[in-house]
Amino acid sequence: MSDHPHSEVKFEGEEAGTGYASPALDLIATVLLILLTVAVMLGSLALPVPSDLMTAPGLLPFLVAASLLVMALGLGASAVGRWKNGVRMPVLAGRDITTDLKSLALAGAIAVYIAGLQYLAFRHDVVLGGFRHSLTAFEPVTILALAVIMRMSWHGPLWIIAAVSITWTLLLSAVFQHVFNIPLPGSF
């Protein structure tokens, strides 16, 4: 370590120096976040309450959505303040199109994953050495989705991608089913 008096290390975040997005883009994000959070909050209020408020299944989604709503309102207020201070920049200023396309592809892969769990639901019980395990759509759909997402981010050998996807998916499936006793999505 240096004894230099000005050698202080300062953490500036993962995106240090990137600055703000355009106020218009922040306002668009604010509106979309407000719509999403209000929908989640209304949906969580529609869930039945078994006994008292603390057992309500919609309590956590409501609180998370409410906190996101507060953050969205803060983002909107910041964008309006910057707009009033004369910050005028193009909506797509400083955007990297290749990164944006990768983000859209990732969002598409996640949407296909969720649709796969929803529409390809099945359940098959397997017994190996007295150990019963339920194979559901979760396993093959997650293995494929994880492999695709890993391939989008990393161009390593396919056998490593396949091994990681298969191993982690089966391990998590076994833990959730046999340790936590939680049924996995993709079954009926």
PDB file of C-alpha atoms in Angstrom:
ATOM      1  CA  MET A   1       0.000   0.000   0.000  1.00  0.00           C
ATOM      2  CA  SER A   2       1.126   3.474  -0.721  1.00  0.00           C
ATOM      3  CA  ASP A   3       1.599   6.020   2.042  1.00  0.00           C
ATOM      4  CA  HIS A   4       0.690   8.776  -0.375  1.00  0.00           C
ATOM      5  CA  PRO A   5      -1.843  11.089   1.340  1.00  0.00           C
ATOM      6  CA  HIS A   6      -4.091  11.179  -1.756  1.00  0.00           C
ATOM      7  CA  SER A   7      -4.277   7.433  -2.369  1.00  0.00           C
ATOM      8  CA  GLU A   8      -7.769   7.052  -0.956  1.00  0.00           C
ATOM      9  CA  VAL A   9      -9.853   4.494  -2.827  1.00  0.00           C
ATOM     10  CA  LYS A  10     -13.367   5.647  -3.516  1.00  0.00           C
ATOM     11  CA  PHE A  11     -16.120   3.328  -4.751  1.00  0.00           C
ATOM     12  CA  GLU A  12     -18.174   5.113  -7.368  1.00  0.00           C
ATOM     13  CA  GLY A  13     -20.554   2.316  -8.318  1.00  0.00           C
ATOM     14  CA  GLU A  14     -20.644  -0.094 -11.184  1.00  0.00           C
ATOM     15  CA  GLU A  15     -21.465   2.543 -13.772  1.00  0.00           C
ATOM     16  CA  ALA A  16     -19.294   5.403 -12.576  1.00  0.00           C
ATOM     17  CA  GLY A  17     -19.094   8.300 -14.954  1.00  0.00           C
ATOM     18  CA  THR A  18     -22.082   7.294 -17.077  1.00  0.00           C
ATOM     19  CA  GLY A  19     -24.231  10.193 -15.884  1.00  0.00           C
ATOM     20  CA  TYR A  20     -27.972  10.468 -16.091  1.00  0.00           C
ATOM     21  CA  ALA A  21     -30.205   9.265 -18.872  1.00  0.00           C
ATOM     22  CA  SER A  22     -32.162  11.898 -20.750  1.00  0.00           C
ATOM     23  CA  PRO A  23     -35.057  13.367 -18.758  1.00  0.00           C
ATOM     24  CA  ALA A  24     -37.500  12.169 -21.416  1.00  0.00           C
ATOM     25  CA  LEU A  25     -36.242   8.590 -21.132  1.00  0.00           C
ATOM     26  CA  ASP A  26     -36.463   8.758 -17.337  1.00  0.00           C
ATOM     27  CA  LEU A  27     -40.052  10.021 -17.594  1.00  0.00           C
ATOM     28  CA  ILE A  28     -40.952   7.138 -19.917  1.00  0.00           C
ATOM     29  CA  ALA A  29     -39.421   4.704 -17.424  1.00  0.00           C
ATOM     30  CA  THR A  30     -41.322   6.417 -14.598  1.00  0.00           C
ATOM     31  CA  VAL A  31     -44.668   6.010 -16.356  1.00  0.00           C
ATOM     32  CA  LEU A  32     -43.999   2.346 -17.149  1.00  0.00           C
ATOM     33  CA  LEU A  33     -42.875   1.625 -13.580  1.00  0.00           C
ATOM     34  CA  ILE A  34     -45.937   3.363 -12.142  1.00  0.00           C
ATOM     35  CA  LEU A  35     -48.237   1.281 -14.376  1.00  0.00           C
ATOM     36  CA  LEU A  36     -46.442  -1.929 -13.379  1.00  0.00           C
ATOM     37  CA  THR A  37     -46.425  -1.195  -9.662  1.00  0.00           C
ATOM     38  CA  VAL A  38     -50.078  -0.152  -9.567  1.00  0.00           C
ATOM     39  CA  ALA A  39     -51.029  -3.359 -11.422  1.00  0.00           C
ATOM     40  CA  VAL A  40     -49.042  -5.496  -8.958  1.00  0.00           C
ATOM     41  CA  MET A  41     -50.491  -3.649  -5.968  1.00  0.00           C
ATOM     42  CA  LEU A  42     -54.061  -4.088  -7.237  1.00  0.00           C
ATOM     43  CA  GLY A  43     -53.402  -7.748  -8.006  1.00  0.00           C
ATOM     44  CA  SER A  44     -51.965  -8.344  -4.553  1.00  0.00           C
ATOM     45  CA  LEU A  45     -54.989  -6.701  -2.938  1.00  0.00           C
ATOM     46  CA  ALA A  46     -57.254  -9.065  -4.891  1.00  0.00           C
ATOM     47  CA  LEU A  47     -55.651 -12.155  -3.318  1.00  0.00           C
ATOM     48  CA  PRO A  48     -57.665 -13.761  -0.515  1.00  0.00           C
ATOM     49  CA  VAL A  49     -56.520 -13.261   3.078  1.00  0.00           C
ATOM     50  CA  PRO A  50     -56.692 -16.564   5.027  1.00  0.00           C
ATOM     51  CA  SER A  51     -56.924 -15.120   8.528  1.00  0.00           C
ATOM     52  CA  ASP A  52     -55.161 -11.855   9.351  1.00  0.00           C
ATOM     53  CA  LEU A  53     -53.038  -9.365   7.453  1.00  0.00           C
ATOM     54  CA  MET A  54     -49.763 -11.098   8.362  1.00  0.00           C
ATOM     55  CA  THR A  55     -50.849 -14.268   6.517  1.00  0.00           C
ATOM     56  CA  ALA A  56     -51.937 -12.417   3.378  1.00  0.00           C
ATOM     57  CA  PRO A  57     -50.106 -13.837   0.328  1.00  0.00           C
ATOM     58  CA  GLY A  58     -50.269 -10.426  -1.309  1.00  0.00           C
ATOM     59  CA  LEU A  59     -48.527  -8.577   1.514  1.00  0.00           C
ATOM     60  CA  LEU A  60     -44.947  -8.974   0.259  1.00  0.00           C
ATOM     61  CA  PRO A  61     -45.759  -8.199  -3.395  1.00  0.00           C
ATOM     62  CA  PHE A  62     -47.716  -5.149  -2.257  1.00  0.00           C
ATOM     63  CA  LEU A  63     -44.839  -3.845  -0.119  1.00  0.00           C
ATOM     64  CA  VAL A  64     -42.246  -4.476  -2.835  1.00  0.00           C
ATOM     65  CA  ALA A  65     -44.431  -2.759  -5.443  1.00  0.00           C
ATOM     66  CA  ALA A  66     -45.076   0.154  -3.082  1.00  0.00           C
ATOM     67  CA  SER A  67     -41.340   0.644  -2.525  1.00  0.00           C
ATOM     68  CA  LEU A  68     -40.736   0.473  -6.283  1.00  0.00           C
ATOM     69  CA  LEU A  69     -43.511   3.041  -6.757  1.00  0.00           C
ATOM     70  CA  VAL A  70     -41.748   5.428  -4.359  1.00  0.00           C
ATOM     71  CA  MET A  71     -38.468   4.939  -6.258  1.00  0.00           C
ATOM     72  CA  ALA A  72     -40.237   5.520  -9.595  1.00  0.00           C
ATOM     73  CA  LEU A  73     -41.759   8.738  -8.284  1.00  0.00           C
ATOM     74  CA  GLY A  74     -38.279   9.826  -7.176  1.00  0.00           C
ATOM     75  CA  LEU A  75     -36.925   9.071 -10.647  1.00  0.00           C
ATOM     76  CA  GLY A  76     -39.754  11.091 -12.175  1.00  0.00           C
ATOM     77  CA  ALA A  77     -39.146  14.033  -9.835  1.00  0.00           C
ATOM     78  CA  SER A  78     -35.442  13.956 -10.686  1.00  0.00           C
ATOM     79  CA  ALA A  79     -36.206  13.913 -14.415  1.00  0.00           C
ATOM     80  CA  VAL A  80     -38.651  16.828 -14.120  1.00  0.00           C
ATOM     81  CA  GLY A  81     -36.077  18.775 -12.085  1.00  0.00           C
ATOM     82  CA  ARG A  82     -33.369  18.204 -14.689  1.00  0.00           C
ATOM     83  CA  TRP A  83     -35.795  19.190 -17.473  1.00  0.00           C
ATOM     84  CA  LYS A  84     -36.666  22.430 -15.640  1.00  0.00           C
ATOM     85  CA  ASN A  85     -32.943  23.159 -15.216  1.00  0.00           C
ATOM     86  CA  GLY A  86     -32.530  23.118 -18.991  1.00  0.00           C
ATOM     87  CA  VAL A  87     -31.116  19.635 -19.503  1.00  0.00           C
ATOM     88  CA  ARG A  88     -32.084  18.811 -23.075  1.00  0.00           C
ATOM     89  CA  MET A  89     -30.515  15.732 -24.549  1.00  0.00           C
ATOM     90  CA  PRO A  90     -31.747  13.284 -27.168  1.00  0.00           C
ATOM     91  CA  VAL A  91     -33.723  10.347 -25.775  1.00  0.00           C
ATOM     92  CA  LEU A  92     -31.153   7.847 -27.013  1.00  0.00           C
ATOM     93  CA  ALA A  93     -28.050   9.906 -26.196  1.00  0.00           C
ATOM     94  CA  GLY A  94     -25.122   7.726 -25.216  1.00  0.00           C
ATOM     95  CA  ARG A  95     -26.990   4.480 -25.881  1.00  0.00           C
ATOM     96  CA  ASP A  96     -25.037   1.455 -27.099  1.00  0.00           C
ATOM     97  CA  ILE A  97     -27.319  -0.300 -29.569  1.00  0.00           C
ATOM     98  CA  THR A  98     -25.537  -3.667 -29.306  1.00  0.00           C
ATOM     99  CA  THR A  99     -25.961  -3.669 -25.518  1.00  0.00           C
ATOM    100  CA  ASP A 100     -29.601  -2.673 -25.898  1.00  0.00           C
ATOM    101  CA  LEU A 101     -30.195  -5.477 -28.399  1.00  0.00           C
ATOM    102  CA  LYS A 102     -28.583  -7.971 -26.023  1.00  0.00           C
ATOM    103  CA  SER A 103     -30.860  -6.714 -23.243  1.00  0.00           C
ATOM    104  CA  LEU A 104     -33.903  -7.135 -25.484  1.00  0.00           C
ATOM    105  CA  ALA A 105     -32.772 -10.629 -26.444  1.00  0.00           C
ATOM    106  CA  LEU A 106     -32.361 -11.483 -22.757  1.00  0.00           C
ATOM    107  CA  ALA A 107     -35.858 -10.169 -22.011  1.00  0.00           C
ATOM    108  CA  GLY A 108     -37.181 -12.256 -24.909  1.00  0.00           C
ATOM    109  CA  ALA A 109     -35.436 -15.370 -23.612  1.00  0.00           C
ATOM    110  CA  ILE A 110     -36.985 -14.833 -20.184  1.00  0.00           C
ATOM    111  CA  ALA A 111     -40.432 -14.343 -21.748  1.00  0.00           C
ATOM    112  CA  VAL A 112     -40.042 -17.589 -23.716  1.00  0.00           C
ATOM    113  CA  TYR A 113     -38.905 -19.318 -20.494  1.00  0.00           C
ATOM    114  CA  ILE A 114     -41.979 -18.169 -18.579  1.00  0.00           C
ATOM    115  CA  ALA A 115     -44.270 -19.142 -21.466  1.00  0.00           C
ATOM    116  CA  GLY A 116     -42.570 -22.542 -21.651  1.00  0.00           C
ATOM    117  CA  LEU A 117     -43.241 -23.180 -17.963  1.00  0.00           C
ATOM    118  CA  GLN A 118     -46.842 -22.096 -18.408  1.00  0.00           C
ATOM    119  CA  TYR A 119     -47.772 -23.991 -21.567  1.00  0.00           C
ATOM    120  CA  LEU A 120     -45.556 -27.086 -21.433  1.00  0.00           C
ATOM    121  CA  ALA A 121     -46.564 -28.169 -17.923  1.00  0.00           C
ATOM    122  CA  PHE A 122     -46.156 -31.851 -17.124  1.00  0.00           C
ATOM    123  CA  ARG A 123     -45.167 -34.040 -14.213  1.00  0.00           C
ATOM    124  CA  HIS A 124     -43.490 -37.433 -14.227  1.00  0.00           C
ATOM    125  CA  ASP A 125     -42.470 -39.199 -11.009  1.00  0.00           C
ATOM    126  CA  VAL A 126     -39.172 -41.078 -11.116  1.00  0.00           C
ATOM    127  CA  VAL A 127     -37.922 -43.487  -8.437  1.00  0.00           C
ATOM    128  CA  LEU A 128     -34.180 -44.152  -8.288  1.00  0.00           C
ATOM    129  CA  GLY A 129     -32.932 -46.366  -5.467  1.00  0.00           C
ATOM    130  CA  GLY A 130     -35.981 -45.683  -3.322  1.00  0.00           C
ATOM    131  CA  PHE A 131     -35.639 -41.937  -3.862  1.00  0.00           C
ATOM    132  CA  ARG A 132     -38.730 -40.406  -5.497  1.00  0.00           C
ATOM    133  CA  HIS A 133     -38.277 -37.271  -7.575  1.00  0.00           C
ATOM    134  CA  SER A 134     -40.830 -35.442  -9.726  1.00  0.00           C
ATOM    135  CA  LEU A 135     -39.603 -34.325 -13.111  1.00  0.00           C
ATOM    136  CA  THR A 136     -41.615 -31.370 -14.360  1.00  0.00           C
ATOM    137  CA  ALA A 137     -41.375 -28.879 -17.208  1.00  0.00           C
ATOM    138  CA  PHE A 138     -39.139 -26.839 -14.895  1.00  0.00           C
ATOM    139  CA  GLU A 139     -36.113 -29.051 -15.534  1.00  0.00           C
ATOM    140  CA  PRO A 140     -35.921 -29.164 -19.363  1.00  0.00           C
ATOM    141  CA  VAL A 141     -37.198 -25.615 -19.840  1.00  0.00           C
ATOM    142  CA  THR A 142     -34.761 -24.213 -17.258  1.00  0.00           C
ATOM    143  CA  ILE A 143     -31.843 -26.185 -18.660  1.00  0.00           C
ATOM    144  CA  LEU A 144     -32.508 -24.813 -22.157  1.00  0.00           C
ATOM    145  CA  ALA A 145     -33.164 -21.254 -20.995  1.00  0.00           C
ATOM    146  CA  LEU A 146     -30.088 -21.193 -18.769  1.00  0.00           C
ATOM    147  CA  ALA A 147     -27.930 -22.562 -21.583  1.00  0.00           C
ATOM    148  CA  VAL A 148     -29.226 -19.912 -23.994  1.00  0.00           C
ATOM    149  CA  ILE A 149     -28.692 -17.102 -21.494  1.00  0.00           C
ATOM    150  CA  MET A 150     -25.194 -18.340 -20.663  1.00  0.00           C
ATOM    151  CA  ARG A 151     -24.370 -18.593 -24.373  1.00  0.00           C
ATOM    152  CA  MET A 152     -25.571 -15.019 -24.931  1.00  0.00           C
ATOM    153  CA  SER A 153     -23.195 -13.788 -22.207  1.00  0.00           C
ATOM    154  CA  TRP A 154     -20.238 -16.104 -22.611  1.00  0.00           C
ATOM    155  CA  HIS A 155     -18.837 -17.915 -25.627  1.00  0.00           C
ATOM    156  CA  GLY A 156     -17.084 -20.720 -23.817  1.00  0.00           C
ATOM    157  CA  PRO A 157     -17.240 -24.397 -24.716  1.00  0.00           C
ATOM    158  CA  LEU A 158     -20.750 -25.780 -25.141  1.00  0.00           C
ATOM    159  CA  TRP A 159     -19.992 -28.781 -22.948  1.00  0.00           C
ATOM    160  CA  ILE A 160     -19.298 -26.453 -19.996  1.00  0.00           C
ATOM    161  CA  ILE A 161     -22.503 -24.516 -20.646  1.00  0.00           C
ATOM    162  CA  ALA A 162     -24.475 -27.780 -20.838  1.00  0.00           C
ATOM    163  CA  ALA A 163     -22.819 -29.211 -17.724  1.00  0.00           C
ATOM    164  CA  VAL A 164     -23.488 -26.087 -15.655  1.00  0.00           C
ATOM    165  CA  SER A 165     -27.078 -25.783 -16.896  1.00  0.00           C
ATOM    166  CA  ILE A 166     -27.916 -29.416 -16.215  1.00  0.00           C
ATOM    167  CA  THR A 167     -26.099 -29.693 -12.882  1.00  0.00           C
ATOM    168  CA  TRP A 168     -27.445 -26.483 -11.340  1.00  0.00           C
ATOM    169  CA  THR A 169     -30.991 -27.061 -12.549  1.00  0.00           C
ATOM    170  CA  LEU A 170     -31.171 -30.620 -11.218  1.00  0.00           C
ATOM    171  CA  LEU A 171     -29.488 -29.624  -7.956  1.00  0.00           C
ATOM    172  CA  LEU A 172     -31.883 -26.721  -7.378  1.00  0.00           C
ATOM    173  CA  SER A 173     -34.836 -28.878  -8.348  1.00  0.00           C
ATOM    174  CA  ALA A 174     -33.854 -31.519  -5.801  1.00  0.00           C
ATOM    175  CA  VAL A 175     -33.253 -28.922  -3.063  1.00  0.00           C
ATOM    176  CA  PHE A 176     -36.583 -27.180  -3.599  1.00  0.00           C
ATOM    177  CA  GLN A 177     -38.557 -30.412  -3.821  1.00  0.00           C
ATOM    178  CA  HIS A 178     -36.891 -32.414  -1.051  1.00  0.00           C
ATOM    179  CA  VAL A 179     -35.434 -29.892   1.386  1.00  0.00           C
ATOM    180  CA  PHE A 180     -37.951 -27.059   1.189  1.00  0.00           C
ATOM    181  CA  ASN A 181     -40.896 -29.225   0.007  1.00  0.00           C
ATOM    182  CA  ILE A 182     -41.842 -26.597  -2.560  1.00  0.00           C
ATOM    183  CA  PRO A 183     -43.431 -27.700  -5.850  1.00  0.00           C
ATOM    184  CA  LEU A 184     -41.698 -26.283  -8.879  1.00  0.00           C
ATOM    185  CA  PRO A 185     -43.348 -24.282 -11.638  1.00  0.00           C
ATOM    186  CA  GLY A 186     -44.157 -26.189 -14.778  1.00  0.00           C
ATOM    187  CA  SER A 187     -46.140 -28.941 -13.072  1.00  0.00           C
ATOM    188  CA  PHE A 188     -49.851 -29.278 -12.631  1.00  0.00           C
TER     189      PHE A 188
END
